[in-house]
Amino acid sequence: MASDSPRGSSNGNGTSEIPEERKPQGDEGRSAFTPPLGVPLPSPPEEEHPTSEFALPEGLRPEAPTEPEGSAFAPPGSTTGQTPFPGFTPPHGIPVLSLTKEAPWQDRMRTMLRMPIHERPVPERAERTEEEDGGPPVPRVLDLTLRIGEILLAGGEGAEDVEAAMFGVAHAYGLERVEPTVTFTLLSISYQPSLVDDPLTASRTVRRRGVDYTRLSAVFRLVDEITSEGLSLEEAYRGLAEIRRNRHPYPSWALTVASGLLSGAASMLVGGGLLVFVAAAIGSMLGDRLAWLASARGLPEFYQFVVAAMPPAGIGLVFALAQSNVQSSAVITGGLFALIPGRALVASVQDGLTGYYITASARLLEVGYLIVGIVVGVLSVLYIGLQLDPGLQRLNPEQALRHYNEPLVQTAASMLLALAFCVLLQQERHTVAFATLNGGVAWVVYGALTATAGFNAVPSTAIAAGLVGLFGQLLSRYRYASALPYVTAAIGPLLPGSATYFGLLNFAQGNLLEGFAALVKAASLALAIAVGVNLGGEVARLFLRAPALAEAGGGRRAAKRTRGF
């Protein structure tokens, strides 16, 4: 019996076939949630009615989306839509400090040295053949660095410049994580390859000091070639050996003659005539020979200063006892000019102002011992003279030196004094003219301030010494050399010889208060010289172009160090 609505038709084999329109399409035939055929789909709800307890009630605005937290391993500012924070190191790399010869190596290395080791930028070095083989041997680099620092420290260079030279040499040969340390007699340097490796430390003791500014200038040129021109390690060792083999430019007899000329010129600064010039020169040369004899016998430097101060004081005492018209006080004052350790005083104050307090204290102690040696030598002679003639009027401090104001004579004497100082310091011949001229300028400025403007001696000395330091630093930066050859000899005319003599004479006569006041004035003048020279050097750096940080890509800089907080 046929049905009105058959489910399918038979194909003759006893099976029925499903019509095409009733066959399941796609996943609908397999889904349990598909509505049956002919049943319309329900319409979507017009609005939802959430029942969650975390739903936001009506009338309240949703909170602003919080910023995603950054990862500790992702560079700052890398999140999409964030503005890069300019206080962090950029993700493309660390700024590079250009070590080309655009600025003196002292300023380049000082810029690196004054930064903590974890904040120092990577320097840009010249390619070397040793780096292709894995780099030069670390012990040899440390040894070369210490030898260079030893010559600089023994020559009287400041502790900061010695550390800058050591840091530059080590950096130039690939030792980046280095820390040089300089004290008065000890040099050390520590190198750590990485944070997980043990550091390697080497040290060297400076047992002998000698003044030779020719050798000092040669070491400065060697350091400049190493840091700027890519000098190999073997070439650097050969250059250092040549510097050590070089003889002094002036023989010992020339030093003795220069010592006499220095004392004679100093006596003319305080009003001495031709006879006073000759007497002061003879006394100073005798003292120099006695000091050489004491040095050859192995006596300490303290006793060398004692015996060197006695002949000028003795000759001045002889003229005073003879009741001659020669100014005996000018003879003694001229002899003191050749003995006052102005070089060590300037270096000590410079170390103190740059933060090297241990080295500064040791240098000041050395200056104190040398001055005590001068005091012992002069006082022993003056005491003998006062015992022979207690009423010796020519040694009276109030009548010892008259007011003397002869600009032409004093300017010529100051330049002669600076010239003699250049010979004593074993300077290179091409630096002598600049240092001599600088000494003349120092005295002209000092004389104009004291005699014409009526300034006090202490600020006048500081201003004149500041100009000496300014011109000396500019000349040294122009020639990529040390500033000491241009500065030390030029401050010779400013040394407090007269105030020192007055203090010693008052002590010999028993006037302790007057003597102490005169020595305080001498110390004030000496400190004014040292501070003025250092200040002039700092002012000179304001006119120089500072080493730039070459940044790859963006214009962001590394984070600055906190200053006291």
Coordinates of C-alpha atoms in Angstrom, one line a residue:
M1 CA 0.0 0.0 0.0
A2 CA 1.4 3.2 -1.0
S3 CA 1.8 6.0 1.6
D4 CA 0.8 9.5 0.9
S5 CA 4.1 10.8 2.1
P6 CA 6.7 8.1 1.4
R7 CA 10.0 8.5 3.2
G8 CA 11.9 7.2 0.2
S9 CA 11.8 5.2 -2.9
S10 CA 13.1 1.7 -3.4
N11 CA 15.8 1.0 -5.9
G12 CA 14.8 -2.5 -6.5
N13 CA 17.4 -4.0 -4.1
G14 CA 15.2 -3.7 -1.0
T15 CA 16.8 -0.4 0.1
S16 CA 15.4 3.0 0.0
E17 CA 17.0 6.1 -1.3
I18 CA 16.9 9.5 0.5
P19 CA 16.0 12.4 -1.7
E20 CA 18.7 15.0 -2.4
E21 CA 16.9 17.8 -0.6
R22 CA 16.8 15.6 2.6
K23 CA 20.5 14.7 2.6
P24 CA 22.5 16.4 5.5
Q25 CA 24.7 19.3 4.3
G26 CA 28.2 19.7 5.8
D27 CA 28.4 19.4 9.6
E28 CA 24.7 19.9 10.0
G29 CA 24.2 16.2 9.6
R30 CA 26.6 15.5 12.5
S31 CA 25.7 18.3 14.9
A32 CA 23.4 17.5 17.9
F33 CA 22.4 21.2 18.1
T34 CA 21.2 21.6 14.5
P35 CA 17.5 22.3 14.4
P36 CA 15.4 19.8 12.5
L37 CA 14.4 20.6 8.9
G38 CA 11.4 22.8 8.8
V39 CA 11.9 24.3 12.2
P40 CA 12.9 28.0 11.9
L41 CA 15.9 29.2 13.8
P42 CA 15.2 31.3 16.9
S43 CA 15.8 35.1 16.6
P44 CA 18.8 36.4 18.7
P45 CA 18.0 38.2 21.9
E46 CA 17.7 42.0 21.6
E47 CA 19.8 42.6 24.7
E48 CA 21.7 40.4 27.1
H49 CA 21.0 40.2 30.8
P50 CA 24.2 39.0 32.5
T51 CA 23.9 37.5 35.9
S52 CA 27.6 37.4 36.8
E53 CA 28.4 38.9 40.2
F54 CA 31.5 40.5 38.5
A55 CA 29.4 42.5 36.1
L56 CA 29.7 46.2 36.2
P57 CA 26.5 47.9 37.6
E58 CA 24.7 50.4 35.5
G59 CA 25.8 54.0 35.9
L60 CA 29.5 53.2 36.4
R61 CA 32.1 53.8 33.7
P62 CA 34.6 51.0 33.1
E63 CA 38.2 51.6 34.2
A64 CA 40.8 52.6 31.7
P65 CA 42.9 49.7 30.6
T66 CA 46.2 49.4 32.5
E67 CA 49.5 49.6 30.6
P68 CA 51.1 46.2 30.1
E69 CA 53.9 45.4 32.4
G70 CA 57.3 45.3 30.7
S71 CA 59.6 42.4 30.8
A72 CA 62.9 42.6 32.7
F73 CA 64.7 41.2 29.6
A74 CA 63.1 43.6 27.1
P75 CA 64.6 47.0 26.4
P76 CA 62.5 49.9 27.7
G77 CA 60.2 51.5 25.3
S78 CA 59.9 48.4 23.1
T79 CA 56.1 47.9 23.7
T80 CA 54.0 49.0 20.8
G81 CA 52.6 52.5 21.3
Q82 CA 54.9 53.5 24.1
T83 CA 57.3 56.4 23.8
P84 CA 60.9 55.4 24.4
F85 CA 62.1 56.7 27.7
P86 CA 65.2 58.8 27.0
G87 CA 66.9 58.0 30.3
F88 CA 67.9 54.5 29.5
T89 CA 70.6 53.0 27.2
P90 CA 69.1 52.6 23.7
P91 CA 68.3 49.0 22.6
H92 CA 70.5 49.3 19.5
G93 CA 73.7 49.4 21.5
I94 CA 75.9 51.3 23.9
P95 CA 77.3 54.8 22.9
V96 CA 80.8 54.7 21.5
L97 CA 83.5 57.0 22.7
S98 CA 85.6 58.2 19.8
L99 CA 89.3 57.9 20.6
T100 CA 90.5 59.6 17.5
K101 CA 93.0 62.4 17.7
E102 CA 90.3 65.1 17.9
A103 CA 91.1 65.8 21.5
P104 CA 94.2 65.3 23.7
W105 CA 94.5 61.8 25.2
Q106 CA 94.5 63.3 28.7
D107 CA 90.9 64.6 28.2
R108 CA 89.8 61.5 26.4
M109 CA 91.0 59.1 29.1
R110 CA 89.9 61.4 31.9
T111 CA 86.4 61.3 30.5
M112 CA 86.4 57.5 30.7
L113 CA 88.3 57.4 34.0
R114 CA 85.8 59.6 35.9
M115 CA 82.9 57.2 35.1
P116 CA 82.1 54.0 37.0
I117 CA 83.3 50.9 35.3
H118 CA 79.7 49.6 34.6
E119 CA 78.8 52.9 32.9
R120 CA 81.8 53.4 30.7
P121 CA 81.1 53.4 27.0
V122 CA 82.9 51.1 24.7
P123 CA 85.9 52.9 23.1
E124 CA 86.6 52.8 19.5
R125 CA 90.1 51.4 18.9
A126 CA 92.3 50.9 15.9
E127 CA 92.7 47.5 14.4
R128 CA 95.8 45.6 15.5
T129 CA 97.5 42.4 14.3
E130 CA 97.5 41.0 17.8
E131 CA 93.7 41.1 18.0
E132 CA 93.4 38.8 15.0
D133 CA 95.3 36.1 17.0
G134 CA 93.2 36.5 20.1
G135 CA 94.7 39.7 21.5
P136 CA 98.0 40.6 23.1
P137 CA 99.1 38.8 26.3
V138 CA 97.5 40.4 29.3
P139 CA 100.6 40.2 31.6
R140 CA 102.7 42.1 29.0
V141 CA 100.1 44.8 28.6
L142 CA 99.9 45.3 32.4
D143 CA 103.7 45.4 32.6
L144 CA 103.9 48.0 29.9
T145 CA 101.2 50.0 31.6
L146 CA 102.9 50.0 34.9
R147 CA 106.3 51.0 33.4
I148 CA 104.7 54.0 31.7
G149 CA 103.0 55.0 34.9
E150 CA 106.2 54.7 36.9
I151 CA 108.1 57.2 34.6
L152 CA 105.2 59.7 34.8
L153 CA 104.8 59.4 38.6
A154 CA 108.6 59.6 39.2
G155 CA 108.7 62.7 37.0
G156 CA 106.2 64.6 39.2
E157 CA 103.0 64.2 37.1
G158 CA 99.7 64.4 38.9
A159 CA 98.0 61.2 40.0
E160 CA 95.0 61.8 37.8
D161 CA 97.1 62.2 34.6
V162 CA 99.1 59.1 35.6
E163 CA 95.9 57.0 36.0
A164 CA 94.6 58.4 32.7
A165 CA 97.7 57.3 30.9
M166 CA 97.6 53.8 32.4
F167 CA 93.9 53.5 31.6
G168 CA 94.5 54.7 28.0
V169 CA 97.3 52.2 27.4
A170 CA 95.4 49.2 28.8
H171 CA 92.2 50.2 26.9
A172 CA 94.2 50.6 23.6
Y173 CA 95.3 47.0 23.8
G174 CA 91.8 45.6 24.4
L175 CA 91.7 45.4 28.3
E176 CA 88.4 47.2 28.9
R177 CA 87.6 46.2 32.5
V178 CA 90.7 47.8 34.1
E179 CA 91.1 49.8 37.2
P180 CA 94.4 51.6 37.7
T181 CA 95.3 53.0 41.1
V182 CA 98.0 55.5 41.9
T183 CA 99.4 56.5 45.3
F184 CA 102.6 58.4 46.2
T185 CA 104.9 55.4 45.8
L186 CA 102.7 52.5 44.6
L187 CA 101.2 51.8 41.2
S188 CA 98.7 49.0 40.7
I189 CA 96.3 47.9 38.0
S190 CA 93.6 45.3 38.1
Y191 CA 92.0 43.6 35.1
Q192 CA 88.9 41.4 35.1
P193 CA 88.0 39.7 31.8
S194 CA 84.4 39.2 32.7
L195 CA 82.1 39.2 35.7
V196 CA 82.6 35.5 36.4
D197 CA 86.4 35.5 35.9
D198 CA 89.0 36.1 38.6
P199 CA 90.7 39.5 38.4
L200 CA 94.4 39.8 37.5
T201 CA 96.3 42.4 39.5
A202 CA 99.9 43.7 39.1
S203 CA 101.7 46.4 41.0
R204 CA 105.0 48.4 40.9
T205 CA 106.7 50.5 43.5
V206 CA 108.3 53.9 42.6
R207 CA 111.5 53.9 44.7
R208 CA 113.5 56.7 42.9
R209 CA 112.3 60.0 41.7
G210 CA 114.1 62.2 39.2
V211 CA 113.2 65.4 37.4
D212 CA 113.6 65.1 33.7
Y213 CA 110.8 66.8 31.7
T214 CA 112.4 65.7 28.4
R215 CA 111.7 62.0 29.3
L216 CA 108.3 63.0 30.6
S217 CA 107.3 64.6 27.3
A218 CA 108.6 61.6 25.4
V219 CA 106.4 59.3 27.4
F220 CA 103.4 61.6 26.7
R221 CA 104.0 61.3 23.0
L222 CA 104.3 57.5 23.3
V223 CA 101.0 57.3 25.1
D224 CA 99.4 59.5 22.4
E225 CA 100.7 57.2 19.7
I226 CA 99.4 54.1 21.5
T227 CA 96.0 55.5 22.1
S228 CA 95.5 57.3 18.8
E229 CA 97.6 55.7 16.1
G230 CA 97.4 52.0 17.0
L231 CA 101.0 51.4 18.0
S232 CA 101.7 47.7 18.4
L233 CA 102.9 46.2 21.7
E234 CA 106.4 45.5 20.4
E235 CA 106.7 49.0 19.0
A236 CA 105.6 50.4 22.3
Y237 CA 108.2 48.4 24.2
R238 CA 110.9 49.6 21.8
G239 CA 109.8 53.2 22.2
L240 CA 109.8 52.9 26.0
A241 CA 113.3 51.3 25.9
E242 CA 114.6 54.2 23.8
I243 CA 113.2 56.7 26.2
R244 CA 115.0 55.0 29.1
R245 CA 118.3 54.9 27.2
N246 CA 118.2 58.6 26.3
R247 CA 120.7 60.8 28.2
H248 CA 119.7 64.0 30.0
P249 CA 119.8 67.0 27.6
Y250 CA 122.0 69.1 29.9
P251 CA 125.1 67.9 31.8
S252 CA 125.6 68.3 35.5
W253 CA 127.8 71.4 35.2
A254 CA 125.1 73.1 33.2
L255 CA 122.7 72.4 36.1
T256 CA 125.1 74.0 38.6
V257 CA 125.4 77.1 36.4
A258 CA 121.6 77.3 36.0
S259 CA 121.2 77.1 39.8
G260 CA 123.5 80.0 40.2
L261 CA 121.7 82.1 37.5
L262 CA 118.4 81.3 39.2
S263 CA 119.5 82.6 42.6
G264 CA 121.1 85.7 41.0
A265 CA 118.0 86.5 39.1
A266 CA 115.9 86.0 42.2
S267 CA 118.1 88.4 44.2
M268 CA 117.5 91.1 41.5
L269 CA 113.8 90.7 41.9
V270 CA 114.1 92.0 45.5
G271 CA 116.4 94.9 44.7
G272 CA 119.9 93.3 44.5
G273 CA 122.6 94.8 42.3
L274 CA 125.4 93.2 40.3
L275 CA 127.5 92.3 43.3
V276 CA 124.4 90.7 45.0
F277 CA 123.8 88.8 41.8
V278 CA 127.3 87.4 41.8
A279 CA 127.2 86.6 45.5
A280 CA 123.9 84.8 45.4
A281 CA 125.0 82.8 42.3
I282 CA 128.2 81.7 44.0
G283 CA 126.3 80.7 47.1
S284 CA 123.8 78.7 45.2
M285 CA 126.4 76.9 43.1
L286 CA 128.3 75.9 46.2
G287 CA 125.1 74.6 47.8
D288 CA 124.3 72.6 44.6
R289 CA 127.7 71.0 44.6
L290 CA 127.3 70.0 48.3
A291 CA 123.9 68.6 47.6
W292 CA 125.4 66.5 44.7
L293 CA 128.1 65.2 47.1
A294 CA 125.5 64.3 49.7
S295 CA 123.5 62.5 47.1
A296 CA 126.5 60.5 45.9
R297 CA 127.1 59.4 49.5
G298 CA 123.5 58.1 49.7
L299 CA 122.1 60.7 52.2
P300 CA 118.4 61.2 52.1
E301 CA 116.9 64.2 50.3
F302 CA 116.2 66.0 53.6
Y303 CA 120.0 66.3 54.4
Q304 CA 120.6 67.4 50.8
F305 CA 118.4 70.4 51.3
V306 CA 120.0 71.2 54.6
V307 CA 123.5 71.4 53.1
A308 CA 122.2 73.2 50.0
A309 CA 120.7 76.0 52.1
M310 CA 123.8 76.7 54.2
P311 CA 126.2 78.3 51.6
P312 CA 123.8 81.1 50.5
A313 CA 123.0 81.9 54.1
G314 CA 126.7 81.8 55.0
I315 CA 127.7 84.2 52.2
G316 CA 124.9 86.6 53.2
L317 CA 126.1 86.4 56.8
V318 CA 129.6 87.2 55.8
F319 CA 128.5 90.4 54.0
A320 CA 126.5 91.4 57.0
L321 CA 129.3 90.9 59.4
A322 CA 131.7 92.9 57.2
Q323 CA 129.4 95.9 57.4
S324 CA 129.5 96.3 53.6
N325 CA 126.9 98.0 51.4
V326 CA 125.8 94.7 49.9
Q327 CA 122.3 93.6 50.7
S328 CA 122.9 90.4 52.6
S329 CA 119.2 89.7 52.9
A330 CA 118.8 89.7 49.1
V331 CA 121.7 87.1 48.8
I332 CA 119.9 84.8 51.2
T333 CA 116.5 85.3 49.6
G334 CA 118.0 84.5 46.2
G335 CA 119.4 81.2 47.5
L336 CA 116.0 80.2 48.9
F337 CA 114.3 80.6 45.5
A338 CA 116.4 77.8 44.1
L339 CA 115.4 75.4 47.0
I340 CA 111.7 76.0 47.6
P341 CA 109.9 72.8 46.2
G342 CA 107.3 74.6 44.1
R343 CA 106.9 71.6 41.7
A344 CA 106.0 69.2 44.5
L345 CA 103.6 71.8 46.1
V346 CA 101.7 72.3 42.8
A347 CA 101.4 68.5 42.3
S348 CA 100.1 68.0 45.9
V349 CA 97.4 70.7 45.6
Q350 CA 96.4 69.4 42.2
D351 CA 96.0 65.8 43.6
G352 CA 93.9 67.1 46.5
L353 CA 91.6 69.2 44.2
T354 CA 91.0 66.2 41.9
G355 CA 90.1 63.8 44.8
Y356 CA 93.4 61.9 45.3
Y357 CA 93.7 62.7 49.0
I358 CA 96.1 60.0 50.0
T359 CA 98.6 61.1 47.3
A360 CA 98.0 64.7 48.1
S361 CA 98.7 64.2 51.8
A362 CA 101.9 62.3 51.0
R363 CA 103.1 65.0 48.7
L364 CA 102.4 67.8 51.2
L365 CA 104.2 65.8 53.8
E366 CA 107.2 65.6 51.5
V367 CA 107.0 69.4 50.9
G368 CA 106.9 69.9 54.6
Y369 CA 110.0 67.8 55.2
L370 CA 112.0 69.6 52.5
I371 CA 111.0 73.0 53.9
V372 CA 112.1 71.9 57.3
G373 CA 115.4 70.9 55.8
I374 CA 115.8 74.4 54.4
V375 CA 114.8 75.9 57.7
V376 CA 117.4 73.8 59.5
G377 CA 120.1 74.8 57.1
V378 CA 119.4 78.6 57.1
L379 CA 118.6 78.8 60.9
S380 CA 121.8 77.1 61.8
V381 CA 123.8 79.7 59.9
L382 CA 121.8 82.7 61.1
Y383 CA 122.0 81.5 64.7
I384 CA 125.8 81.4 64.5
G385 CA 125.8 84.9 63.0
L386 CA 123.6 86.3 65.8
Q387 CA 125.9 84.7 68.4
L388 CA 128.9 86.4 66.8
D389 CA 127.1 89.9 66.6
P390 CA 123.8 90.1 68.5
G391 CA 123.2 93.6 67.3
L392 CA 123.5 92.7 63.6
Q393 CA 121.3 95.4 62.0
R394 CA 121.7 94.3 58.4
L395 CA 119.7 91.1 59.2
N396 CA 116.9 93.1 60.7
P397 CA 113.7 92.0 59.0
E398 CA 112.2 95.5 58.9
Q399 CA 115.3 96.9 57.1
A400 CA 116.3 93.8 55.2
L401 CA 114.6 94.5 51.8
R402 CA 113.6 97.9 50.6
H403 CA 110.6 98.5 48.4
Y404 CA 111.9 97.9 44.9
N405 CA 109.9 98.7 41.7
E406 CA 111.8 98.6 38.5
P407 CA 109.6 96.9 35.9
L408 CA 112.1 96.4 33.1
V409 CA 114.8 95.0 35.4
Q410 CA 112.4 92.8 37.3
T411 CA 110.8 91.5 34.1
A412 CA 114.2 90.6 32.6
A413 CA 115.2 89.0 35.9
S414 CA 112.0 86.9 36.0
M415 CA 112.5 85.6 32.5
L416 CA 116.1 84.7 33.4
L417 CA 114.9 82.9 36.5
A418 CA 112.4 80.9 34.4
L419 CA 115.1 80.1 31.8
A420 CA 117.4 78.8 34.5
F421 CA 114.5 76.7 36.0
C422 CA 113.9 75.2 32.5
V423 CA 117.5 73.9 32.5
L424 CA 117.2 72.6 36.0
L425 CA 114.1 70.7 35.1
Q426 CA 115.8 69.1 32.0
Q427 CA 113.2 70.5 29.6
E428 CA 113.2 70.0 25.9
R429 CA 114.8 72.9 24.0
H430 CA 111.7 73.8 22.0
T431 CA 109.7 74.3 25.3
V432 CA 112.3 76.7 26.9
A433 CA 111.2 79.8 25.0
F434 CA 107.5 79.3 25.8
A435 CA 108.2 78.7 29.5
T436 CA 110.5 81.7 29.7
L437 CA 107.9 84.0 28.1
N438 CA 105.2 82.5 30.4
G439 CA 107.4 83.4 33.4
G440 CA 107.8 87.0 32.3
V441 CA 104.0 87.3 31.8
A442 CA 103.4 86.0 35.3
W443 CA 105.7 88.6 36.9
V444 CA 104.3 91.5 34.8
V445 CA 100.7 90.5 35.9
Y446 CA 101.8 90.2 39.6
G447 CA 103.7 93.5 39.5
A448 CA 100.9 95.3 37.9
L449 CA 98.4 94.1 40.5
T450 CA 100.6 94.7 43.5
A451 CA 102.5 97.9 42.6
T452 CA 100.0 99.7 40.4
A453 CA 96.5 98.4 41.4
G454 CA 97.5 98.0 45.1
F455 CA 96.2 94.4 45.4
N456 CA 97.2 92.1 48.2
A457 CA 100.1 89.8 47.4
V458 CA 98.0 86.6 47.9
P459 CA 95.2 87.2 45.3
S460 CA 97.7 88.8 43.0
T461 CA 99.8 85.6 43.1
A462 CA 96.8 83.5 42.5
I463 CA 95.7 85.5 39.5
A464 CA 99.2 85.4 38.0
A465 CA 99.5 81.7 38.6
G466 CA 96.1 81.2 37.1
L467 CA 97.3 82.8 33.8
V468 CA 100.4 80.6 34.0
G469 CA 98.3 77.5 34.3
L470 CA 95.9 78.7 31.5
F471 CA 98.7 79.3 29.0
G472 CA 100.6 76.2 30.0
Q473 CA 97.5 73.9 29.6
L474 CA 96.7 75.5 26.2
L475 CA 100.2 75.0 24.9
S476 CA 100.4 71.4 26.2
R477 CA 97.1 70.5 24.6
Y478 CA 98.2 72.1 21.3
R479 CA 101.3 69.9 21.3
Y480 CA 99.7 66.8 22.9
A481 CA 102.3 67.0 25.7
S482 CA 102.5 67.4 29.5
A483 CA 101.7 70.8 30.9
L484 CA 104.5 70.6 33.6
P485 CA 107.3 71.9 31.3
Y486 CA 105.2 75.0 30.5
V487 CA 104.0 75.7 34.0
T488 CA 106.6 74.6 36.6
A489 CA 109.4 76.9 35.4
A490 CA 107.0 79.8 34.8
I491 CA 105.9 79.9 38.5
G492 CA 109.5 80.4 39.7
P493 CA 109.3 84.2 40.0
L494 CA 106.2 83.9 42.1
L495 CA 107.7 81.6 44.8
P496 CA 107.6 83.1 48.3
G497 CA 111.3 83.4 48.9
S498 CA 111.2 86.7 50.8
A499 CA 108.4 85.7 53.2
T500 CA 110.2 82.5 53.9
Y501 CA 113.4 84.3 54.7
F502 CA 111.6 86.8 57.0
G503 CA 110.0 84.0 58.9
L504 CA 113.3 82.1 59.4
L505 CA 115.1 85.3 60.5
N506 CA 112.5 86.1 63.1
F507 CA 112.7 82.6 64.5
A508 CA 116.4 82.9 64.7
Q509 CA 116.1 86.2 66.6
G510 CA 113.5 84.7 69.0
N511 CA 110.5 86.6 67.6
L512 CA 108.2 83.6 67.4
L513 CA 104.9 85.4 66.6
E514 CA 106.4 87.5 63.8
G515 CA 108.2 84.5 62.4
F516 CA 105.0 82.4 62.5
A517 CA 103.1 85.2 60.8
A518 CA 105.7 85.4 58.0
L519 CA 105.7 81.6 57.4
V520 CA 101.9 81.6 57.3
K521 CA 102.1 84.3 54.6
A522 CA 104.7 82.2 52.7
A523 CA 102.4 79.2 53.0
S524 CA 99.4 81.2 51.7
L525 CA 101.4 82.4 48.7
A526 CA 102.5 78.9 47.9
L527 CA 98.9 77.6 48.1
A528 CA 97.8 80.5 46.0
I529 CA 100.3 79.5 43.3
A530 CA 99.1 75.9 43.4
V531 CA 95.4 76.7 43.4
G532 CA 95.9 79.3 40.6
V533 CA 97.8 76.8 38.4
N534 CA 95.1 74.2 38.9
L535 CA 92.3 76.6 38.3
G536 CA 94.0 77.9 35.1
G537 CA 94.2 74.3 33.8
E538 CA 90.5 73.8 34.4
V539 CA 89.6 77.0 32.7
A540 CA 91.8 75.9 29.7
R541 CA 89.6 72.8 29.3
L542 CA 86.6 75.0 28.8
F543 CA 88.0 76.2 25.5
L544 CA 88.6 72.6 24.3
R545 CA 86.2 70.4 22.5
A546 CA 85.1 67.6 24.8
P547 CA 85.2 64.0 23.4
A548 CA 81.8 63.2 21.8
L549 CA 79.7 60.2 22.2
A550 CA 78.9 58.7 18.8
E551 CA 75.5 57.0 18.9
A552 CA 74.3 54.5 16.4
G553 CA 70.8 55.2 15.3
G554 CA 68.6 57.2 17.6
G555 CA 69.4 60.3 19.5
R556 CA 69.1 59.0 23.0
R557 CA 71.9 59.1 25.5
A558 CA 72.8 56.8 28.4
A559 CA 71.4 57.4 31.8
K560 CA 73.2 60.0 33.9
R561 CA 74.6 59.2 37.3
T562 CA 72.7 60.5 40.3
R563 CA 74.4 63.4 42.0
G564 CA 74.2 63.0 45.7
F565 CA 70.8 61.3 46.0

